[in-house]
Amino acid sequence: MTQPPPPPPQQPPQGGGFGPPQDQPPQTPPPAAGPDLGKSPQPGYGYPQAPQAPQAPQAPPPAAPQNPPQPPAGYGYPQGAPAPQPPQTPPGYGYPGQQPGPYGQPQQAPYGQPGYGQPGFGQPGYGQQPGYGYPQQTMPHPPQAGQPGGGKKLNAQMLIIVAAVVAIALIIGGGVWYASSGKDDGKKDDTASSSGGTGGTDDGNGGTTSGKEKAPSDPSAKVLFQVPAPEVKNDSTVVVSGSWLTDKAYVKSGIARIVGYDRDKGGELWKIPLAGPVCQASRHVTDDNLTAVLYQPAMPTKADPSHGCSQIALIDLDAGKRLWTKTVKTGDQLINFDNITLSGKTVAVGSTSGGAAFDVSGKLLWSPKPADSCYDAGYGGGDKLVAVRKCGSYDQRQLHIQTIDPKSGKVISEYKMTEGIEYASIVSTNPLVVAADVGDSAGDGSGISDFFSIDGKTGKLRTRISAPGEQFAARCEGITRVEACNLLAVGNDRLYLPTEEHDGTGKYSQTNEIVAFDLATGKQTGQRADAGDGYTISPLRMDGGNLIAYKRPPYDKGGQVVSISGTGFKETTLLQNPATDAVRDVETSMSPEYSEFLYADGHLFMSKVYASKRSTVRDKEYLAVGFGTS
């Protein structure tokens, strides 16, 4: 395969010495003196995922799909960052980055320059923010989403560099990505994430309750509606991350607005205007359909290309109302936050300045303390609230994974990761599973070399699961968006991972499988779900004890949503999309890697996470498309 370019000279300093993997938590290093925590500037607002190198096409090749979300532009590099150099590499293999400035404050630069940045995880609720570029910067473009084939991902170190370029105004994927998660006991708690990170309701015995998604008498689906892509001016790219599904509405972020659509017909039910673009969106909702987003206080202009992600809003998805907007300050300066989540009745936000939380009533529960020697970089939500807390100076960093009381912030349990692991992602909060790229050993830009199964009550390590990047296709960011994991799911006290694509039985065909790991022992259970020749399968979420997965189709088929039983791994088709060229062309323009996927009650919704100036190649481009069975 084509190798990624070597790291440019203006790259962020690397964490000191990742040492060999260790199964037991190390001792806590001495905290850094002073309120600045010895913090080195952190990469801004999420890094793009490496597009996969296309494989040889199947015969006949599919029609050219819509371009995947184009990179954000017009939103600002971090302050004090040197101008990056154009990459000398074929399209789709990354670009150089630089160090962001403190608190993610942008530096002024030309607005609306085209072609800067690359798409991120594209997962729901993971609102990366677009960065803007310097003049004459040339950015590679991701591969066409509809092309078959897999390929490898970028070097993890390179993608950390990439993260520094994508600053102040981005997804989630999301929002994750986060495809969808719906809380697996029927409650509406995990309805917006492609990662499906939170599993079913714990039955107290390491298992989960049964699922509620039932196979229809006829799984054949039709296109319910399509939402046209919004018009974007000045060749810029705007984040439109965030989607949710309620009993009545499919809800999707647009350009500086959130819109509720009729689930079956697509008509607008309500619209919430925002002062500026969405930066991040929570992947979780409360039982009464409240969720939270981060957004900019104003629209970017040539004079002010970014206003920071300082606005925290609570959204009522049933009423279609913004209930409140809050900000947090350090001194007299607004804090720009990197991530947002929700657990129970608590909205939590994290950043390099520390973390804060609000009750859904709007009451401030906690905020950053300047004298702290540690800071909450981000939180994982859902059933529990888990903080990724960073302690120590940059070259002696240690991550503390803390399960905390969402009402008081009191630490319930704590696991200290090996010193030198700079970033970690919360895959699931119940059971607690954390992903990290230990020693930058994944080598593929996935952000994952190992998963850590942790007892949330005691903070003790249950087991550590090795997941080599060349074997498994799951991805996590972890740099700033600590819940930005996709293509994986957790339930039944198991971790479900897709394998990397490999040759199928047909000429030029690719395929893969989903396998399961026991979170108590770390060993594979022997269960395997085959995608089928020409298909590739990706976990979307848990449905009680069952796994919901999406099968991306070959050139002559339509995609499928399937339910896989947690016990016997029996596969049941829930939805089968049409195989017509027109429908497949729209379907394959989106993918679990770069788009938001939501499935529930015979409805499948796919949507983009970026809006950009419409391509001249295609007459029609869509923000979202809905499929449904009769």
XYZ file of C-alpha atoms in Angstrom:
630
model
C 0.000 0.000 0.000
C 1.020 3.637 -0.319
C 2.844 4.746 2.767
C 1.869 8.006 4.494
C 4.390 10.867 4.385
C 6.854 11.342 7.224
C 5.770 13.715 10.000
C 6.452 17.377 9.191
C 8.770 19.434 11.340
C 5.948 21.464 12.932
C 4.347 18.547 14.733
C 3.066 18.501 18.302
C 5.543 17.176 20.838
C 5.015 13.500 21.511
C 4.294 12.143 24.960
C 7.339 10.727 26.615
C 8.045 7.037 26.474
C 5.075 4.821 25.987
C 6.679 1.753 27.554
C 5.631 -1.815 27.038
C 2.021 -2.770 27.722
C 1.232 -3.354 31.370
C -1.748 -5.125 32.803
C -1.707 -3.417 36.174
C -2.117 0.281 36.855
C 1.104 2.166 37.530
C 1.807 4.487 40.400
C 0.607 8.031 40.169
C 3.349 10.446 39.050
C 3.922 13.625 41.042
C 1.532 16.335 39.864
C 2.851 19.344 38.022
C 3.228 22.461 40.086
C 1.131 25.520 39.357
C -2.301 26.070 37.862
C -1.159 25.585 34.248
C -0.652 21.870 35.049
C 2.417 21.818 32.840
C 0.015 21.324 29.983
C 1.235 21.386 26.456
C -1.314 22.728 24.003
C -3.668 19.958 22.971
C -4.704 19.224 19.414
C -7.922 20.976 18.512
C -11.382 19.484 18.240
C -10.852 16.084 16.796
C -8.791 14.657 14.034
C -9.925 13.275 10.740
C -9.969 9.585 10.152
C -7.725 8.265 7.487
C -9.646 7.354 4.371
C -9.085 3.831 3.218
C -7.152 3.160 0.075
C -9.562 1.889 -2.567
C -9.223 -1.680 -3.768
C -9.667 -2.934 -7.270
C -13.313 -2.386 -8.268
C -15.807 -5.137 -8.651
C -17.071 -5.787 -12.131
C -19.000 -3.897 -13.220
C -17.879 -0.979 -11.062
C -20.514 1.031 -9.235
C -21.549 4.472 -10.350
C -19.491 7.275 -8.888
C -21.023 8.213 -5.538
C -21.347 11.563 -3.922
C -18.136 12.830 -2.458
C -17.770 12.055 1.242
C -17.959 15.052 3.589
C -15.384 17.523 2.448
C -12.922 19.011 4.891
C -13.887 21.994 6.958
C -12.637 25.358 5.825
C -12.827 28.930 6.998
C -12.691 28.344 10.740
C -9.282 28.926 12.126
C -5.983 27.425 13.117
C -5.035 27.583 16.771
C -3.190 30.628 17.921
C 0.527 30.610 17.560
C 0.567 27.740 15.116
C 3.063 27.871 12.269
C 1.681 27.571 8.786
C 1.708 23.960 7.683
C 3.429 22.888 4.504
C 1.477 21.281 1.678
C 1.724 17.493 1.807
C 3.597 15.578 -0.832
C 1.324 12.588 -0.939
C -1.507 11.184 -3.017
C -5.042 12.204 -2.062
C -6.464 10.569 1.016
C -3.319 10.131 3.095
C -3.249 13.015 5.498
C -1.540 16.334 5.777
C 0.813 18.101 8.126
C -0.394 19.782 11.255
C 0.831 22.151 13.896
C 0.501 22.926 17.561
C -2.670 24.638 18.680
C -2.627 27.565 21.024
C -3.958 27.719 24.577
C -7.643 27.051 25.094
C -8.085 26.448 21.398
C -8.252 30.157 20.548
C -8.084 30.784 16.812
C -5.636 32.951 14.992
C -6.990 35.285 12.348
C -6.579 34.051 8.832
C -8.321 34.340 5.472
C -11.910 33.141 5.567
C -13.465 30.753 3.157
C -10.325 29.261 1.693
C -11.321 26.026 0.016
C -9.958 22.556 0.495
C -8.608 22.697 4.055
C -8.883 19.793 6.420
C -10.335 16.358 6.059
C -13.424 14.630 7.334
C -13.355 13.275 10.829
C -15.016 10.189 12.167
C -18.302 11.389 10.832
C -20.110 9.910 13.787
C -23.271 11.271 15.234
C -22.970 13.560 18.099
C -19.231 14.120 17.684
C -19.141 17.660 16.550
C -15.760 18.375 15.173
C -15.145 21.918 14.253
C -13.813 23.040 10.935
C -10.390 24.585 10.903
C -9.403 27.245 8.420
C -6.248 27.332 6.439
C -3.510 29.581 5.301
C -3.405 30.690 1.671
C -1.983 28.303 -0.918
C -2.531 25.288 1.311
C -3.529 22.219 -0.676
C -5.461 19.491 1.071
C -5.967 15.921 -0.061
C -9.479 14.613 -0.449
C -10.911 11.395 0.950
C -11.748 8.541 -1.385
C -15.182 8.329 -2.938
C -17.475 6.778 -0.383
C -19.122 4.431 -2.811
C -15.966 2.763 -4.050
C -15.559 -0.813 -2.925
C -12.587 -2.111 -1.089
C -10.874 -1.477 2.180
C -7.246 -0.573 2.575
C -5.192 0.521 5.518
C -5.325 3.623 7.634
C -2.852 6.357 8.423
C -0.085 6.084 10.949
C -1.433 7.074 14.363
C 1.316 9.611 14.934
C 0.440 11.265 11.651
C -3.193 11.543 12.600
C -2.305 13.176 15.888
C -0.523 15.768 13.781
C -3.590 16.031 11.590
C -5.619 16.734 14.694
C -3.719 19.932 15.311
C -4.872 21.247 11.955
C -8.543 20.595 12.515
C -9.135 23.282 15.113
C -11.951 25.291 16.726
C -15.197 24.552 14.990
C -15.931 20.877 14.270
C -18.155 17.587 14.506
C -20.069 14.166 15.815
C -20.026 11.435 14.608
C -20.993 12.956 14.899
C -20.922 12.356 16.146
C -19.286 9.306 15.855
C -19.099 8.764 16.198
C -19.811 8.496 17.479
C -24.495 4.965 13.461
C -27.144 4.932 15.962
C -27.554 3.723 19.375
C -30.884 3.434 21.028
C -30.843 2.522 24.639
C -31.157 -1.157 24.628
C -33.829 -1.524 27.264
C -36.259 0.523 25.234
C -35.468 3.784 27.001
C -34.219 6.652 24.906
C -30.681 7.024 26.175
C -28.292 6.157 23.369
C -29.992 7.164 20.179
C -27.340 9.018 18.281
C -24.093 7.190 18.039
C -22.479 5.126 15.391
C -20.234 3.514 17.888
C -23.019 1.924 19.823
C -20.632 2.215 22.717
C -23.113 1.726 25.551
C -24.562 -1.751 25.632
C -27.871 -3.069 26.891
C -29.216 -2.733 30.402
C -27.137 -4.814 32.812
C -29.112 -7.706 34.266
C -26.706 -8.008 37.201
C -25.090 -11.172 35.885
C -22.896 -9.807 33.145
C -25.664 -10.179 30.570
C -28.308 -7.868 29.144
C -32.022 -7.852 28.584
C -33.470 -9.004 25.273
C -33.857 -6.641 22.336
C -37.001 -4.945 21.101
C -36.241 -4.720 17.369
C -38.376 -7.305 15.583
C -38.065 -8.552 12.012
C -40.946 -7.363 9.804
C -42.920 -9.818 7.695
C -41.240 -8.228 4.681
C -37.860 -6.522 5.287
C -37.897 -4.869 1.847
C -37.434 -1.142 2.319
C -38.079 1.940 0.233
C -36.763 5.490 0.308
C -38.974 7.456 2.697
C -37.522 10.898 2.041
C -34.355 12.797 1.232
C -33.196 16.077 2.771
C -31.346 18.234 0.226
C -27.882 19.395 1.187
C -27.955 22.996 2.418
C -26.379 25.700 0.311
C -22.918 26.772 1.465
C -21.166 29.865 0.207
C -17.530 30.857 -0.238
C -16.314 27.309 -0.852
C -16.307 26.813 2.916
C -17.400 23.741 4.824
C -19.755 23.877 7.784
C -20.285 21.253 10.477
C -23.761 19.710 10.501
C -22.995 16.934 12.962
C -25.601 15.499 15.255
C -28.692 13.362 14.669
C -31.240 11.769 16.958
C -34.314 9.583 16.632
C -37.408 9.840 18.816
C -40.787 8.108 18.611
C -42.067 10.924 16.411
C -39.141 12.690 14.788
C -35.847 12.233 13.028
C -33.751 15.172 14.198
C -30.745 16.475 12.296
C -28.376 19.412 12.635
C -28.233 21.797 9.707
C -26.226 24.970 9.190
C -26.627 26.813 12.508
C -29.930 25.090 13.180
C -31.478 21.835 14.366
C -34.507 20.484 12.517
C -37.066 17.846 13.424
C -38.480 15.846 10.483
C -41.456 13.501 10.281
C -39.946 10.002 10.453
C -41.996 8.648 7.559
C -42.618 11.599 5.252
C -39.711 13.927 5.951
C -41.754 17.076 6.439
C -40.344 19.649 8.872
C -42.005 19.409 12.282
C -39.975 22.133 13.954
C -36.771 24.111 13.652
C -34.379 25.525 16.275
C -32.172 28.354 14.990
C -28.692 28.727 16.504
C -26.434 31.766 16.491
C -23.558 29.810 14.962
C -22.554 26.390 13.651
C -22.768 23.247 15.776
C -19.371 22.160 17.109
C -20.258 18.968 18.965
C -23.471 17.103 19.753
C -24.155 14.682 22.573
C -24.734 11.111 21.480
C -27.081 10.493 24.409
C -30.569 11.688 25.317
C -32.556 11.566 28.536
C -35.653 9.430 29.070
C -37.762 12.493 28.194
C -35.806 13.227 24.997
C -33.503 16.018 26.110
C -30.031 16.267 24.605
C -27.185 18.782 24.487
C -24.982 20.482 21.893
C -21.994 22.807 21.724
C -22.122 25.617 19.199
C -20.440 28.871 18.224
C -21.948 32.169 19.454
C -21.964 33.662 15.934
C -21.529 32.722 12.308
C -17.971 32.879 10.995
C -17.092 35.862 8.834
C -14.029 37.006 6.961
C -13.180 39.297 9.863
C -13.917 36.655 12.519
C -13.404 33.177 11.024
C -14.178 31.464 14.335
C -15.862 32.410 17.557
C -14.943 29.322 19.569
C -17.179 26.564 20.908
C -18.319 28.216 24.098
C -22.108 27.810 23.949
C -23.644 24.842 25.795
C -27.313 24.291 24.965
C -29.988 21.880 26.188
C -32.418 20.814 23.455
C -35.908 19.360 23.867
C -36.293 16.948 20.955
C -40.031 16.481 21.559
C -41.012 20.135 21.790
C -38.391 21.358 19.326
C -37.082 23.997 21.733
C -33.765 25.185 23.092
C -34.376 25.176 26.836
C -31.237 27.072 27.851
C -27.751 28.137 26.792
C -24.855 28.317 29.252
C -21.197 29.356 29.165
C -18.279 28.850 31.537
C -15.432 31.279 32.167
C -11.930 31.079 33.533
C -11.287 34.543 34.849
C -13.007 36.814 32.359
C -12.440 34.555 29.349
C -14.972 32.120 27.937
C -13.840 28.512 27.814
C -14.088 26.770 24.463
C -15.003 23.141 25.041
C -13.873 20.117 23.060
C -16.579 17.570 23.846
C -20.043 17.223 25.344
C -22.004 14.313 26.769
C -24.986 13.535 28.948
C -25.549 11.046 31.757
C -28.823 10.911 33.629
C -29.761 14.543 34.237
C -26.217 15.886 33.883
C -24.677 17.629 30.877
C -20.860 17.449 31.038
C -18.270 19.227 28.882
C -14.492 18.829 28.815
C -11.482 20.705 27.455
C -7.799 21.402 28.000
C -9.016 24.061 30.437
C -10.850 21.448 32.481
C -14.391 20.132 32.747
C -17.751 21.542 33.752
C -21.241 20.170 34.256
C -24.824 21.403 34.471
C -28.012 19.845 35.675
C -30.747 19.776 33.023
C -32.433 22.514 35.065
C -29.487 24.763 34.150
C -27.808 24.655 37.560
C -23.995 24.659 37.438
C -22.717 21.518 39.175
C -18.956 22.043 38.806
C -16.436 23.991 36.746
C -12.645 24.032 36.241
C -10.502 24.942 39.241
C -7.372 26.877 38.196
C -5.389 25.541 41.161
C -5.944 21.888 40.199
C -2.886 19.905 39.179
C -5.131 17.694 37.015
C -7.958 18.488 34.615
C -10.937 16.695 33.069
C -10.161 16.487 29.363
C -13.511 14.919 28.584
C -16.329 12.658 29.657
C -18.161 9.531 28.544
C -21.885 9.463 29.252
C -24.891 7.183 29.007
C -25.615 4.804 31.896
C -22.687 6.173 33.909
C -20.500 9.291 33.810
C -16.794 8.630 33.318
C -14.058 11.265 33.206
C -10.749 11.094 31.382
C -8.644 13.125 33.784
C -5.130 14.180 32.837
C -2.473 14.636 35.499
C 1.177 15.586 35.413
C 3.275 17.578 32.993
C 3.161 16.922 29.267
C 6.206 14.665 29.244
C 5.023 12.786 32.356
C 1.306 12.594 31.653
C -0.909 10.034 33.317
C -4.559 9.416 32.555
C -6.989 8.688 35.358
C -10.200 6.972 34.250
C -12.739 8.001 36.878
C -16.311 6.860 37.313
C -17.953 9.851 38.966
C -21.269 10.777 40.528
C -23.071 12.824 37.844
C -24.780 14.983 40.452
C -21.810 15.935 42.602
C -18.726 15.035 40.571
C -17.507 12.859 43.448
C -15.131 10.125 42.318
C -16.615 6.635 42.769
C -13.697 4.647 41.373
C -10.456 5.320 39.527
C -8.129 3.404 37.225
C -4.705 4.897 36.501
C -3.386 4.103 33.063
C 0.261 3.506 32.289
C 2.245 6.723 32.345
C 2.957 7.981 28.846
C -0.397 7.051 27.315
C -1.442 10.511 26.217
C -4.953 9.840 24.907
C -7.776 7.440 25.754
C -11.334 6.956 24.528
C -14.403 5.877 26.481
C -15.957 3.054 24.470
C -18.640 2.226 27.030
C -19.425 3.416 30.551
C -21.439 0.346 31.648
C -19.576 -1.960 31.478
C -16.581 0.352 31.506
C -14.356 -0.125 28.453
C -11.532 2.209 27.430
C -9.494 2.198 24.226
C -5.966 3.539 23.722
C -3.125 3.344 21.240
C -0.363 2.225 23.594
C 3.058 3.263 22.407
C 1.604 4.356 19.078
C 1.701 0.676 18.229
C -1.558 0.427 16.256
C 0.276 1.847 13.267
C -2.882 2.480 11.262
C -4.349 5.699 12.618
C -7.247 3.878 14.270
C -6.327 5.163 17.730
C -6.621 1.631 19.100
C -4.008 -0.942 19.978
C -5.655 -2.167 23.189
C -8.959 -2.151 25.011
C -9.074 -1.964 28.828
C -12.002 -3.640 30.588
C -12.338 -1.946 33.983
C -14.520 -2.650 36.997
C -16.492 0.572 37.369
C -17.184 -0.066 41.053
C -13.622 -0.740 42.216
C -11.495 0.794 39.455
C -9.556 -2.442 39.042
C -8.497 -3.710 35.637
C -10.531 -6.770 34.666
C -8.601 -7.596 31.522
C -6.713 -6.035 28.657
C -7.576 -6.912 25.067
C -5.006 -6.582 22.304
C -6.596 -5.417 19.046
C -3.907 -5.017 16.371
C -4.805 -2.372 13.818
C -4.043 -4.609 10.873
C -6.655 -7.102 12.078
C -9.563 -5.008 13.366
C -11.387 -2.056 11.833
C -12.756 -0.204 14.890
C -11.660 3.393 15.378
C -11.415 5.890 18.227
C -10.117 9.422 18.296
C -9.491 10.128 21.965
C -7.456 13.261 21.359
C -10.206 15.694 22.282
C -13.452 13.798 21.571
C -13.230 11.067 24.158
C -16.432 9.312 23.026
C -15.508 9.410 19.330
C -15.420 5.660 18.716
C -17.202 3.900 15.887
C -17.485 0.526 14.153
C -17.784 -1.308 17.475
C -20.304 -2.099 20.188
C -20.422 -3.340 23.790
C -23.077 -5.561 25.335
C -23.550 -8.957 27.047
C -20.248 -8.183 28.821
C -18.614 -8.524 25.415
C -16.850 -6.290 22.960
C -17.913 -6.652 19.321
C -15.333 -5.692 16.680
C -15.311 -5.904 12.890
C -12.287 -7.381 11.205
C -10.452 -5.493 8.501
C -11.658 -6.163 4.986
C -10.055 -9.032 3.112
C -10.540 -10.801 -0.198
C -13.852 -12.538 -0.715
C -14.579 -15.482 -2.963
C -15.660 -13.374 -5.944
C -13.335 -11.591 -8.317
C -12.208 -8.301 -6.736
C -14.738 -8.776 -3.915
C -14.045 -7.739 -0.343
C -15.693 -8.875 2.859
C -15.191 -9.031 6.630
C -16.665 -10.378 9.873
C -17.705 -9.286 13.365
C -16.092 -11.159 16.266
C -16.712 -11.018 20.026
C -14.328 -10.666 22.993
C -15.209 -11.598 26.567
C -14.716 -8.547 28.799
C -13.958 -10.735 31.816
C -11.221 -12.876 30.260
C -10.134 -10.816 27.239
C -10.427 -13.863 24.994
C -12.447 -14.264 21.830
C -15.675 -16.152 22.398
C -15.504 -17.958 19.066
C -18.631 -16.187 17.825
C -18.412 -14.753 14.319
C -20.878 -13.008 12.015
C -19.871 -13.120 8.362
C -20.775 -10.168 6.184
C -21.241 -12.299 3.078
C -19.261 -12.069 -0.135
C -19.040 -8.512 -1.406
C -20.574 -7.037 1.764
C -18.760 -5.395 4.679
C -20.406 -5.443 8.090
C -20.190 -2.802 10.838
C -21.717 -2.822 14.346
C -24.183 0.015 14.879
C -25.427 -0.500 18.431
C -26.783 -2.988 20.946
C -30.468 -3.829 21.145
C -30.657 -5.413 24.569
C -28.723 -8.653 24.180
C -28.719 -8.467 20.371
C -26.276 -6.669 18.110
C -27.594 -4.363 15.361
C -25.256 -4.147 12.370
C -25.207 -2.577 8.908
C -24.032 -4.399 5.789
C -22.579 -2.132 3.141
C -23.508 -3.672 -0.226
C -21.550 -4.732 -3.306
C -22.125 -2.997 -6.640
C -25.290 -4.928 -7.527
C -27.089 -5.142 -4.168
C -28.764 -2.921 -1.615
C -27.548 -2.474 1.940
C -28.975 -4.367 4.900
C -29.602 -3.893 8.598
C -29.394 -7.139 10.552
C -29.904 -8.245 14.138
C -27.391 -10.758 15.506
C -28.431 -12.686 18.604
C -26.023 -12.367 21.503
C -26.147 -16.073 22.314
C -26.046 -18.105 19.109
C -25.046 -15.238 16.775
C -28.056 -16.082 14.616
C -28.577 -13.368 12.011
C -31.987 -11.885 11.188
C -32.565 -9.353 8.406
C -34.429 -6.300 9.685
C -34.207 -4.129 6.579
C -33.179 -4.677 2.943
C -32.623 -1.620 0.757
C -33.450 -1.578 -2.965
C -30.738 -2.600 -5.419
C -31.631 -0.025 -8.083
C -28.811 2.156 -9.353
C -30.435 5.410 -8.201
C -31.081 4.216 -4.643
C -27.740 2.463 -4.277
C -25.980 5.578 -5.560
C -27.434 7.622 -2.688
C -26.889 4.877 -0.114
C -23.242 4.305 -0.963
C -22.506 8.020 -0.890
C -22.594 7.600 2.884
C -20.806 5.066 5.042
C -20.469 4.204 8.743
C -16.937 5.631 8.703
C -17.879 9.103 7.470
C -21.588 9.525 8.149
C -24.194 9.192 10.876
C -26.334 6.050 10.883
C -29.478 5.584 12.999
C -31.728 2.534 12.997
C -34.928 1.858 14.966
C -38.383 0.395 14.339
C -37.820 -0.456 10.675
C -36.316 2.964 9.918
C -32.731 3.565 8.766
C -31.400 7.100 8.518
C -28.059 8.154 7.050
C -26.730 11.690 7.128
C -23.665 13.769 6.432
C -21.618 15.567 9.076
C -20.313 18.352 6.835
C -22.047 20.661 4.406
C -19.974 22.214 1.663
C -20.405 23.958 -1.656
C -22.258 21.571 -3.909
C -20.235 19.501 -6.290
C -20.471 20.216 -9.996
C -20.193 16.468 -10.629
C -23.642 15.692 -9.272
C -26.968 17.380 -9.791
C -28.266 16.426 -6.353
C -26.592 15.977 -3.003
C -28.305 15.136 0.239
C -27.859 16.026 3.877
C -29.872 12.989 4.952
C -31.849 10.077 3.555
C -34.382 7.845 5.272
C -35.289 4.244 4.431
C -38.174 2.262 5.867
C -40.026 -1.030 5.668
C -43.763 -1.230 5.034
